[in-house]
């Protein structure tokens, strides 16, 4: 395997190292890009082989278990089966969004195979590269629905990757927060207890009523013809009278 020279800051190789992105994927030890998400080594951070002799890879290894692999194409780092990272050094940024565009287009194809995949672009924001930030942000976020993370120097990369790695064990910071099931369960219990306090309403009848009317307001507004098929005539009349006497309608 040919080892590339040490990278520092902007990459010195002016040729596009990603011109054959994913064309050599079949030779990748973990299979195709789609299989990479299913056979991802637990607890590892995959690092593109072009970073093999770079100090950044060594610094990442101080925080996570690093596995250097080939066939990653445009992806520089992968901290989980669903989080792929592109590193944009100052030199990459000054070259313009053109080269990034080709990388993102290839990763979008990978994303189609893995819908939960999140593409993160780490942007080294220096005095020189700051003027390009809005253009890159527009391209990454608006056009490709991906994430941009600005940092001030590449020494911060290991910490950023580690934070992503840790977040993956709890929740993904780049996705919408999941529905709070615990809070919903608590609210349902409180509502059930409130309905059970209505004279004549036991737990079974209360649950049956809440399946049809999921709030106190709806129950309070209901009339006898609506309540009778659910509770029977006598209990329906009692529930209607209960709310009418309290002027809650």
C-alpha positions as a printed Julia matrix, in Angstrom:
249×3 Matrix{Float64}:
   0.0    0.0    0.0
   1.37   3.39  -0.96
   1.46   5.74   1.97
   0.9    9.41   1.36
   3.13  12.03   2.94
   2.14  13.72   6.15
  -0.76  16.17   5.9
  -0.71  19.45   7.8
  -3.42  22.05   7.42
  -4.31  22.18   3.76
  -3.51  19.07   1.8
  -0.45  19.5   -0.33
  -1.6   17.05  -3.01
  -3.25  19.23  -5.62
  -4.81  16.31  -7.5
  -8.32  15.3   -6.5
  -7.9   12.32  -4.14
 -11.59  11.6   -4.53
 -11.69  11.28  -8.32
 -12.39   7.56  -7.96
 -14.71   7.75  -4.95
 -16.47   4.46  -4.27
 -15.18   2.89  -7.5
 -12.95   0.61  -5.47
 -15.59  -0.16  -2.87
 -15.87  -3.87  -3.74
 -12.28  -4.33  -2.47
 -13.12  -2.68   0.85
 -12.81  -5.24   3.6
 -16.23  -4.42   5.04
 -18.02  -4.71   1.7
 -20.13  -2.16  -0.11
 -21.0    1.28   1.31
 -24.39  -0.11   2.28
 -22.82  -3.04   4.14
 -20.52  -0.64   5.98
 -23.5    0.61   7.99
 -24.56  -2.91   8.96
 -21.08  -4.35   9.66
 -19.72  -1.27  11.39
 -17.19  -2.26  14.09
 -18.75  -1.31  17.42
 -16.9    1.32  19.43
 -14.63   2.32  16.53
 -14.02   5.47  14.51
 -13.23   4.65  10.89
 -10.5    6.89   9.46
  -9.75   7.21   5.76
  -6.34   5.72   4.96
  -5.13   9.04   3.57
  -4.88  10.2    7.2
  -2.81   7.19   8.24
   0.46   9.05   9.0
  -1.15  12.33  10.05
  -0.97  13.61  13.6
  -4.73  14.1   13.59
  -5.31  10.34  13.35
  -2.98   9.84  16.3
  -4.87  12.44  18.33
  -8.19  10.8   17.48
  -6.8    7.47  18.69
  -6.27   9.03  22.12
 -10.03   9.46  22.47
 -11.45   6.58  20.43
 -10.44   3.27  18.93
  -9.32   4.1   15.4
  -9.52   1.75  12.44
  -7.77   3.05   9.31
  -9.41   1.71   6.15
  -9.43   2.28   2.4
 -12.35   2.59   0.04
 -14.02   5.37   2.04
 -14.01   7.74  -0.94
 -15.07  11.25   0.03
 -15.6   10.32   3.67
 -12.72  11.29   5.96
 -14.13   9.88   9.19
 -17.07   7.71  10.2
 -17.93   7.72  13.89
 -21.01   5.51  13.64
 -22.95   3.51  11.06
 -25.09   6.6   10.39
 -22.63   9.5   10.7
 -20.1   10.23   7.95
 -17.74  13.2    8.21
 -15.98  15.28   5.56
 -13.1   17.43   6.78
 -12.67  20.78   5.0
  -9.22  22.24   5.62
  -8.38  25.84   4.75
  -6.9   24.77   1.41
 -10.02  22.79   0.47
 -12.22  25.77   1.27
 -10.19  28.3   -0.72
 -10.48  26.02  -3.77
 -14.23  26.7   -3.71
 -17.41  24.68  -3.37
 -16.91  22.91  -6.7
 -14.83  20.03  -5.35
 -17.13  19.69  -2.34
 -20.12  19.51  -4.65
 -18.82  16.34  -6.31
 -18.13  14.75  -2.91
 -21.62  15.5   -1.63
 -23.27  14.2   -4.78
 -21.53  10.86  -4.29
 -22.47  10.75  -0.62
 -26.1   11.49  -1.45
 -26.13   8.21  -3.38
 -24.8    6.48  -0.29
 -27.49   8.21   1.77
 -30.18   6.77  -0.5
 -28.98   3.3    0.44
 -28.83   4.29   4.14
 -31.72   6.76   4.76
 -30.67   7.45   8.36
 -27.19   8.53   7.27
 -26.14  12.01   8.43
 -23.41  13.81   6.47
 -21.35  16.23   8.56
 -18.87  18.7    7.08
 -16.25  20.05   9.5
 -15.29  23.55   8.31
 -11.99  25.05   9.51
 -12.96  28.7    9.88
  -9.85  30.89   9.79
  -9.39  34.55   8.88
  -8.79  33.47   5.31
 -11.56  30.88   4.99
 -14.28  32.77   6.91
 -15.31  34.7    3.79
 -16.37  31.42   2.14
 -18.44  30.14   5.06
 -21.84  31.36   3.85
 -21.35  29.82   0.4
 -20.38  26.47   1.92
 -23.2   26.67   4.45
 -25.74  27.3    1.71
 -24.41  24.4   -0.35
 -24.15  21.93   2.55
 -27.29  22.76   4.51
 -29.8   24.02   1.96
 -28.89  22.08  -1.16
 -27.76  18.78   0.37
 -29.64  18.76   3.71
 -26.42  18.03   5.57
 -24.67  19.52   8.59
 -21.81  22.02   8.8
 -19.69  22.3   11.96
 -17.28  25.26  12.08
 -14.07  24.96  14.1
 -11.13  27.34  14.48
  -8.34  24.82  13.83
  -7.89  21.16  13.02
  -6.72  20.37  16.54
 -10.4   20.47  17.51
 -11.33  17.64  15.14
 -10.69  14.79  17.62
 -12.9   16.47  20.24
 -15.7   17.09  17.72
 -15.6   13.48  16.51
 -15.59  12.21  20.09
 -18.66  14.3   20.9
 -20.46  12.81  17.89
 -19.34   9.36  18.98
 -20.66   9.86  22.52
 -23.9   11.42  21.29
 -24.57   8.38  19.12
 -24.91   6.29  22.29
 -27.69   8.58  23.51
 -29.25  10.47  20.62
 -28.12  11.99  17.33
 -27.62  15.79  17.72
 -28.28  16.35  14.03
 -31.71  14.83  14.04
 -35.06  16.05  15.45
 -35.57  14.96  19.08
 -37.78  11.85  19.39
 -41.29  12.02  20.82
 -41.09  11.99  24.59
 -42.83   8.74  25.35
 -42.22   8.98  29.11
 -43.9   12.39  29.3
 -46.83  11.09  27.23
 -47.29   8.15  29.6
 -47.31  10.48  32.6
 -49.9   12.74  31.0
 -52.1    9.74  30.15
 -51.98   8.5   33.76
 -52.91  11.96  35.08
 -55.8   12.16  32.63
 -57.0    8.67  33.56
 -56.96   9.56  37.26
 -58.95  12.73  36.57
 -61.66  10.84  34.67
 -61.8    8.18  37.39
 -62.81  10.91  39.86
 -66.07  11.48  37.99
 -68.85   9.84  40.06
 -69.63   6.35  38.79
 -66.54   6.12  36.58
 -64.2    3.26  37.36
 -60.87   2.57  35.66
 -62.35   0.3   32.98
 -65.07   2.76  31.98
 -62.57   5.64  32.12
 -60.18   3.88  29.75
 -63.04   3.08  27.36
 -64.17   6.71  27.37
 -60.62   8.03  26.8
 -60.22   5.78  23.79
 -63.06   7.73  22.19
 -62.44  11.15  23.69
 -58.79  11.87  24.52
 -59.18  15.02  26.63
 -61.22  16.37  29.52
 -62.42  19.2   27.28
 -63.93  16.78  24.77
 -65.61  14.78  27.54
 -66.98  17.96  29.14
 -68.45  19.13  25.83
 -70.0   15.76  25.01
 -73.78  15.34  25.27
 -75.87  12.38  26.29
 -76.35  11.01  22.74
 -72.55  10.89  22.29
 -71.84   9.37  25.71
 -74.63   6.78  25.8
 -73.12   4.36  23.21
 -69.89   4.37  25.25
 -71.1    4.42  28.86
 -74.75   3.43  28.75
 -77.71   5.78  29.41
 -77.49   6.14  33.18
 -73.73   6.79  33.43
 -73.82   9.02  30.36
 -76.45  11.21  32.01
 -74.39  11.31  35.2
 -71.22  12.43  33.39
 -73.08  15.16  31.52
 -74.69  16.42  34.75
 -71.3   16.36  36.52
 -69.68  18.81  34.09
 -72.81  20.94  33.69
 -73.02  21.58  37.44
 -69.38  22.73  37.46
 -69.81  25.05  34.49
 -66.79  23.46  32.77
 -68.41  23.34  29.34
